[in-house]
Coordinates of C-alpha atoms and ligand atoms in Angstrom, one line a residue:
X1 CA 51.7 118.2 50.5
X2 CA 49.0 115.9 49.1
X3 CA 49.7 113.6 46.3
X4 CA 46.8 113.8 43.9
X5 CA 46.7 110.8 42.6
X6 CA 46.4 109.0 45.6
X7 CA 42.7 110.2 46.1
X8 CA 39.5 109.0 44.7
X9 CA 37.5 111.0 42.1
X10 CA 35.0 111.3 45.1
X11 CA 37.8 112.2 47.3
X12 CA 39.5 114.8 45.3
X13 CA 36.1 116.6 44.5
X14 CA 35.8 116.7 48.7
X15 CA 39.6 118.2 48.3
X16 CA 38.3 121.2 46.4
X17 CA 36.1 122.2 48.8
X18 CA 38.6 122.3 51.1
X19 CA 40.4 125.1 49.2
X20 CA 37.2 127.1 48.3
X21 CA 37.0 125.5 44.7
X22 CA 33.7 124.0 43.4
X23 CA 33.5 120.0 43.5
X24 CA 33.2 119.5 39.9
X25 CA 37.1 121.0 39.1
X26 CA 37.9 117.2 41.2
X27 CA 36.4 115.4 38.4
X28 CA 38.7 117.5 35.9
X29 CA 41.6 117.1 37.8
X30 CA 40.7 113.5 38.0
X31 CA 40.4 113.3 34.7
X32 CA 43.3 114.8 33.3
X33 CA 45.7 112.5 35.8
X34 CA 43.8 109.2 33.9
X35 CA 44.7 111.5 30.6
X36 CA 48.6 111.1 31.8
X37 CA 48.9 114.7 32.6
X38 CA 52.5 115.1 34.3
X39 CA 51.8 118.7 35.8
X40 CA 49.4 121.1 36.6
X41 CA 50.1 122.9 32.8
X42 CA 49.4 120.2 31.2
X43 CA 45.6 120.8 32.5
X44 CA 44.0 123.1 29.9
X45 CA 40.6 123.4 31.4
X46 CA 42.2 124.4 35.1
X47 CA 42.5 128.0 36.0
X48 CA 45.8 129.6 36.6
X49 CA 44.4 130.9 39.7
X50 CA 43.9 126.9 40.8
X51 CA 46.8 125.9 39.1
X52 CA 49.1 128.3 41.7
X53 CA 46.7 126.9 44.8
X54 CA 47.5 123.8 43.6
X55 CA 50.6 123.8 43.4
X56 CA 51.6 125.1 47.2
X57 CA 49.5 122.3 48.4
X58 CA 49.6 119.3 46.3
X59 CA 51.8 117.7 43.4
X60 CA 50.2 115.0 41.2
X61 CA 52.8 112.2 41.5
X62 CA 54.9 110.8 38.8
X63 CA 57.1 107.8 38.7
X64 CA 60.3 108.6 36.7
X65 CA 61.6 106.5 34.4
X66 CA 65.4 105.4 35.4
X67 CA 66.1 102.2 33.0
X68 CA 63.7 100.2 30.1
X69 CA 64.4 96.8 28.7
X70 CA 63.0 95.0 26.3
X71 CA 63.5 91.2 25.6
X72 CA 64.7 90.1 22.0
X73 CA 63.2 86.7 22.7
X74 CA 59.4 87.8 23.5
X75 CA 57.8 90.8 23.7
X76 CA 57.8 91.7 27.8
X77 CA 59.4 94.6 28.8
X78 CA 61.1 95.9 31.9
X79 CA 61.0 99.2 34.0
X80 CA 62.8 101.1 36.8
X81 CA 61.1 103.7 38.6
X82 CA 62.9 106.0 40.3
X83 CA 60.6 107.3 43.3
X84 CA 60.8 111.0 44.4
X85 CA 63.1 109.9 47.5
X86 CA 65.4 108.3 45.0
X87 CA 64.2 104.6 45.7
X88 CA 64.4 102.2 42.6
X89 CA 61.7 100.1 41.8
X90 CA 60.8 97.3 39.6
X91 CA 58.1 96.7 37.1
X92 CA 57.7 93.9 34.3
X93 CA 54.8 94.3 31.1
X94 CA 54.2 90.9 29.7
X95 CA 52.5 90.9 26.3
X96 CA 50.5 88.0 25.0
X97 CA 47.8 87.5 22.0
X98 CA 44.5 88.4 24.1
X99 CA 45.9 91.0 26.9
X100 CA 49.0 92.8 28.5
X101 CA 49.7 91.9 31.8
X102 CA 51.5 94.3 34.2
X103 CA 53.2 92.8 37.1
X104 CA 53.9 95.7 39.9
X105 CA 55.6 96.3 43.0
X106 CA 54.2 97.3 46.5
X107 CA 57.1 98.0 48.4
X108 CA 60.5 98.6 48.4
X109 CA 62.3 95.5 49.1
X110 CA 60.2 93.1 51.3
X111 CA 60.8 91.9 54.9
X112 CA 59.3 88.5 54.7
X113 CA 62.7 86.8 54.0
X114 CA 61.9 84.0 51.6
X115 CA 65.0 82.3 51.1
X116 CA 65.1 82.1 47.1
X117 CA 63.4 86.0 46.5
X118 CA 65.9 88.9 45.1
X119 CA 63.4 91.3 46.4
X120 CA 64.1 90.3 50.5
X121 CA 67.3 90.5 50.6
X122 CA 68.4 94.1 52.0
X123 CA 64.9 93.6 54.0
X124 CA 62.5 96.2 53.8
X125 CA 62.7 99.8 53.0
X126 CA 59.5 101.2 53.1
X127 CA 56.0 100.6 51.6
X128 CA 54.6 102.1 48.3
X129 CA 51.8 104.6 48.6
X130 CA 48.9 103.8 46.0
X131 CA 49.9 106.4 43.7
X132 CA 53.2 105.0 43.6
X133 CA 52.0 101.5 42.4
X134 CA 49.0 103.3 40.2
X135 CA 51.4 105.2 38.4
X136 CA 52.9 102.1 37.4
X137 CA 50.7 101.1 34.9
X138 CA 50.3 104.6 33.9
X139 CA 54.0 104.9 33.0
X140 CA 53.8 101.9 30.9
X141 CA 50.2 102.4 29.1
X142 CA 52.2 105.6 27.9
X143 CA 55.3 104.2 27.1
X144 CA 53.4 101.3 24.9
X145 CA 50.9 103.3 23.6
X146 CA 48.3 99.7 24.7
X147 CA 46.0 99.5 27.7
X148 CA 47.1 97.3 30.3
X149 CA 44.2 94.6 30.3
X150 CA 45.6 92.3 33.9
X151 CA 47.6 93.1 36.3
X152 CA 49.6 90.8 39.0
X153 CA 50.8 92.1 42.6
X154 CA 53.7 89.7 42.0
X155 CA 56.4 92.6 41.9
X156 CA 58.8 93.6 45.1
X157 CA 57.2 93.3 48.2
X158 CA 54.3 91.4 50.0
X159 CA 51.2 93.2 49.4
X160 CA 49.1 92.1 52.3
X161 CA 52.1 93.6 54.7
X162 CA 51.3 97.1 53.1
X163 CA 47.3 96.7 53.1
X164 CA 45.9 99.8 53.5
X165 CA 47.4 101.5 50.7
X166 CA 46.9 98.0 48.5
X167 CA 43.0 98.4 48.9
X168 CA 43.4 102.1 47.9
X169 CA 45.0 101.4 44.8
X170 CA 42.9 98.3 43.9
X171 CA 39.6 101.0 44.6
X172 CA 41.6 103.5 42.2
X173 CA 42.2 100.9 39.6
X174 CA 38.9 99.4 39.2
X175 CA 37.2 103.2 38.7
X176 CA 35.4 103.2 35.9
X177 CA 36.4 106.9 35.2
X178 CA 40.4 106.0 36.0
X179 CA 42.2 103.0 34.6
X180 CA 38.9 101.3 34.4
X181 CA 40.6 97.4 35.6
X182 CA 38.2 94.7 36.3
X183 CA 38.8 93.3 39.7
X184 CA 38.7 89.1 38.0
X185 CA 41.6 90.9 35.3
X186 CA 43.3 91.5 39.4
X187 CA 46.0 88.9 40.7
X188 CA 47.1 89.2 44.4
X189 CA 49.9 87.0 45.2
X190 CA 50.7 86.2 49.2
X191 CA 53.0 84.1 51.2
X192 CA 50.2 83.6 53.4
X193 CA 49.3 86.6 55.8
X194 CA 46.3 84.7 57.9
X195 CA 44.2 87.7 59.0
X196 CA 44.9 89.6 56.2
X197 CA 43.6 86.9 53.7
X198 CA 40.3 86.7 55.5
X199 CA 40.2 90.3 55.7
X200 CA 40.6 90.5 51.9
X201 CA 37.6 87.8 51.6
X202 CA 35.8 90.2 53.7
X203 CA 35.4 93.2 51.7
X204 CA 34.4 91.0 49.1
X205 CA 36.4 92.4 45.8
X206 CA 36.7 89.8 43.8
X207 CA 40.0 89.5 42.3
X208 CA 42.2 86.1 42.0
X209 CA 44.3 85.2 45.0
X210 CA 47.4 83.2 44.6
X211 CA 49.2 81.8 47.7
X212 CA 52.7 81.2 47.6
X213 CA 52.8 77.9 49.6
X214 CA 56.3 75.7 48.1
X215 CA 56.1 73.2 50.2
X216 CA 53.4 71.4 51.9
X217 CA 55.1 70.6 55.0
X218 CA 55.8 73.1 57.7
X219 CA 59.2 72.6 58.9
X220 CA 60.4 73.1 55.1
X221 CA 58.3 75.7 54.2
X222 CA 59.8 77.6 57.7
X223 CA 63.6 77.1 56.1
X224 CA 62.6 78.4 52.9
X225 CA 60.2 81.3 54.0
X226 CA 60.6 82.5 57.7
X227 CA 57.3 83.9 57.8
X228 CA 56.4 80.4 57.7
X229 CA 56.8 80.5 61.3
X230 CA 53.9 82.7 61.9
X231 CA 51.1 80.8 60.3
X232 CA 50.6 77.1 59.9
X233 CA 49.9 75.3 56.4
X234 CA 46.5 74.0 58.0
X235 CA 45.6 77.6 58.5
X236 CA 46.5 79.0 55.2
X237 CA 44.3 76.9 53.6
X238 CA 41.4 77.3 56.0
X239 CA 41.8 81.0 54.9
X240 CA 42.7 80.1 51.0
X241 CA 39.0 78.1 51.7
X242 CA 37.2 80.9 53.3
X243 CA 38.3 82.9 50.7
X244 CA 37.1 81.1 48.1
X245 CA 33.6 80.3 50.0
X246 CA 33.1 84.4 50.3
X247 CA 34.4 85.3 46.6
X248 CA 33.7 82.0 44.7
X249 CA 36.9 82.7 42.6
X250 CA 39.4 79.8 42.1
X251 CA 42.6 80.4 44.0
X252 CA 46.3 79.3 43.0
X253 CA 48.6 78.1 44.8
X254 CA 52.4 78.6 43.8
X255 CA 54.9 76.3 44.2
X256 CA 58.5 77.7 43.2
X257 CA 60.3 74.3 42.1
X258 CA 63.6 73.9 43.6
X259 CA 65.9 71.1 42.6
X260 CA 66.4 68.9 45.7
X261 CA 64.4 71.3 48.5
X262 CA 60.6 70.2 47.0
X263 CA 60.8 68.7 44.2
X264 CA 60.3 65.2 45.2
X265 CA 57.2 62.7 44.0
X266 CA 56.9 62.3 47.7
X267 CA 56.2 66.1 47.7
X268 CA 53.7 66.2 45.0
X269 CA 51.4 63.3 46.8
X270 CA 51.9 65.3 50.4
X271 CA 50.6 68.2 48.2
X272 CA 47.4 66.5 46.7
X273 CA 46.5 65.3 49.9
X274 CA 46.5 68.5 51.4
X275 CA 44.5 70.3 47.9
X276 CA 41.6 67.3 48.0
X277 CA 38.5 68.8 47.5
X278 CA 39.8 72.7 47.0
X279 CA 38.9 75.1 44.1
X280 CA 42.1 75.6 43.1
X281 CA 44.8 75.2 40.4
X282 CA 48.6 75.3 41.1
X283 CA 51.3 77.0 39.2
X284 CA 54.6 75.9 39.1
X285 CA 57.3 78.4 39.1
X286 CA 60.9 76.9 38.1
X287 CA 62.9 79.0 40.5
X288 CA 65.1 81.5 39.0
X289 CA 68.1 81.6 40.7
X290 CA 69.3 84.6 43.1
X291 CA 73.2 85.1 42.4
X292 CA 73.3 85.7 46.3
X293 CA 71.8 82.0 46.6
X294 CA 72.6 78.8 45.9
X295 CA 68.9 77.2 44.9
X296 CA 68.8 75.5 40.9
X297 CA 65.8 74.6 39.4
X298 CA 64.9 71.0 38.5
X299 CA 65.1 69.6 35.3
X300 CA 62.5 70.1 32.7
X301 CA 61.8 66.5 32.9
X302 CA 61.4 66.6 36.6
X303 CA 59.0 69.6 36.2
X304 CA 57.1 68.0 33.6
X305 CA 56.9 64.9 35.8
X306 CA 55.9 66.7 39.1
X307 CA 52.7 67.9 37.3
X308 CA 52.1 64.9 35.7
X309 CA 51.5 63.6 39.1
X310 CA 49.2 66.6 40.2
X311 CA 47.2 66.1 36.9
X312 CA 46.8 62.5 37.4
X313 CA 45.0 63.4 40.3
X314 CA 43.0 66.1 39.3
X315 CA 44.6 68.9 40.1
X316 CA 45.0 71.4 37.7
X317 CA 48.2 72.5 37.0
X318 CA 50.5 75.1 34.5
X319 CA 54.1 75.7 34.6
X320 CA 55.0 79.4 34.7
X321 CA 57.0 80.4 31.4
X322 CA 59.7 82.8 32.5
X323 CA 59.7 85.8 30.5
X324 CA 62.6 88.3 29.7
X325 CA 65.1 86.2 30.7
X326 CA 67.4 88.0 28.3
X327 CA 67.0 90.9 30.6
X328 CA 67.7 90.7 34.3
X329 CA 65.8 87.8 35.0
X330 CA 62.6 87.9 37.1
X331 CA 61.6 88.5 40.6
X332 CA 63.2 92.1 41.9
X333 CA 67.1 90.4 40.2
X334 CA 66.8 93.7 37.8
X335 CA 66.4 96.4 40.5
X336 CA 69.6 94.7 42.8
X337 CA 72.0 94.7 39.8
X338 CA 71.1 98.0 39.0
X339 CA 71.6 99.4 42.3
X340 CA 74.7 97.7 42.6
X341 CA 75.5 99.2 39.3
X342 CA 76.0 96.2 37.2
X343 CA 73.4 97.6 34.3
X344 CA 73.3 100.8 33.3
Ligands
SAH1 N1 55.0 88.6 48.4 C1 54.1 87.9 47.5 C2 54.6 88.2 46.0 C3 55.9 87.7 45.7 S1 56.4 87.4 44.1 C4 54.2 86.4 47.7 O1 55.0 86.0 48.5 O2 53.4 85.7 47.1 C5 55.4 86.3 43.3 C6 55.9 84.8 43.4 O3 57.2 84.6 42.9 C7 55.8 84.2 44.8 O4 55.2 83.0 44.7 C8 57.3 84.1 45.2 O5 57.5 83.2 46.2 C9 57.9 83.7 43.8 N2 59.3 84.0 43.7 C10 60.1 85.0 44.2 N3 61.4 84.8 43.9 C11 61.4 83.8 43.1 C12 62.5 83.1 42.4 N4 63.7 83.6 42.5 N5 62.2 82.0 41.7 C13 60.9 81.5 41.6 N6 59.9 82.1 42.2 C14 60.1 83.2 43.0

């Protein structure tokens, strides 16, 4: 069985042909899945004759939805998706005054074992097929009635461990005749996958890369993210620069604050030494914590004072307001409690 919204307009035109139908019933089928048809009736232009061929060879793919919340304090929303194997995965829509960012998931649960993520730690189940992280946005342009303007690949998972399918769905996003999302309104968040990063400078799509660094020493950043082991902090940033030199898009570097582990001034300057000279801005995340973990974020003063010292030396820096803490915190904590039954 072919899901059909895993396939490009281009692609699913080639599909017809494969079941003796002309090329242009592609671009309606195409069509009506941007429209938010859910099955094959829904399509009015579609024969019944194609509808029944259709149907014993293809499903279109739809997320359902298991559990929505929406925050009291702003206006972000959260979303489980219950896949067709019964997975549960985790989606967060973050309104502001000038766009609606969608953050989305790209596996089920993650294997790269960062110490202070929900999302790692039952490991990981399995990756997400692009229609699975497409329909995402779908779900929640029609549960909000708004187009999703940005989207961040800051969800479960590590999207340059599931690569393939990630450059699918950032081909399907962009389409001008599907969701229509411009590859700069694209944020692609990594803990640092070497040959993947230059890979992704490669094909030249230019959307924002953010690199999840939190520490800039290697030893640390191994106890806090085991993949650390794998790739050096020199060659990161070699990739983080080659990246920028083949895309000429800033990049950002996050740096999840946590009280005691790498917060320290002696941190900070370690850290400006090592972004001299780099088109880049960093983004401090206050780390929320795991229940399963012990790891507290600084004070506000401390954070406050930890970019002071990047500023002061020219680096740009924000601090990551938390959204929806009313409602299951961030970071893959909402799917965990769920499937260990604690919201309903
Ligand atoms: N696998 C990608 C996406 C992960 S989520 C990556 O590693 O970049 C996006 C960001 O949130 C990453 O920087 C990640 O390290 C950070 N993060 C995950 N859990 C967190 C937590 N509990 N508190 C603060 N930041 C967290």
């Amino acid at each position: 069985m072919i899901a059909l919204k895993n396939l490009t307009e281009e692609e699913l035109k080639q599909f017809m042909k494969t079941i003796d139908e002309p090329a242009y019933r592609g671009s309606q089928i195409y069509s009506w899945i941007y429209k938010g048809a859910k099955s094959f009736d829904d399509m009015k232009n579609i024969p019944k004759t194609l509808k029944e061929k259709l149907e014993k060879v293809s499903y279109i793919g739809n997320l359902k939805l298991e559990l929505k919340l929406e925050s009291k304090i702003d206006n972000s929303k959260k979303y489980l998706f219950e896949l067709n194997d019964g997975n549960i995965i985790e989606t967060v829509m973050m309104e502001y005054e000038d766009r609606i960012t969608v953050c989305i998931s790209n596996q089920v649960g993650c294997r790269m074992g960062c110490k202070f993520c929900a999302s790692t730690l039952d490991g990981l189940i399995r990756n997400l097929e692009p229609w699975e992280i497409i329909d995402q946005i779908l779900k929640v342009q029609e549960d909000t009635k708004k187009r999703v303007s940005n989207l961040v690949l800051m969800g479960s998972g590590e999207p340059l461990d599931n690569f393939e399918n990630t450059k699918k769905f950032l081909k399907l996003v962009n389409d001008k005749n599907g969701l229509n999302i411009g590859y700069r309104h694209i944020t692609l968040s990594t803990c640092g996958i070497v040959p993947k990063m230059k890979e992704l400078a490669d094909i030249k799509i230019p959307i924002n890369l953010a690199l999840s660094l939190h520490s800039p020493y290697d030893d640390k950043r191994v106890e806090i993210m085991p993949v650390a082991k794998a790739y050096k902090i020199k060659d990161i940033l070699d990739a983080c620069r080659y990246y920028i030199k083949s895309t000429n898009r800033r990049v950002t570097i996050e740096y999840s604050l946590i009280k005691g582990v790498n917060d320290s001034e002696k941190e900070a300057k370690e850290l400006i030494k090592l972004l001299k000279g780099m088109l880049c801005h960093v983004n401090l995340i206050p780390v929320n914590n795991v229940e399963e973990r012990d790891f507290k974020r600084p004070d506000k003063s401390h954070i406050y004072k930890f970019k002071e010292i990047l500023e002061k030396n020219n680096i740009p820096t924000t601090v990551r307001n938390s959204m929806g803490s009313d409602i299951g915190g961030a970071c893959g904590q909402l799917r965990r409690k769920h499937k260990n039954s604690e919201v309903e």
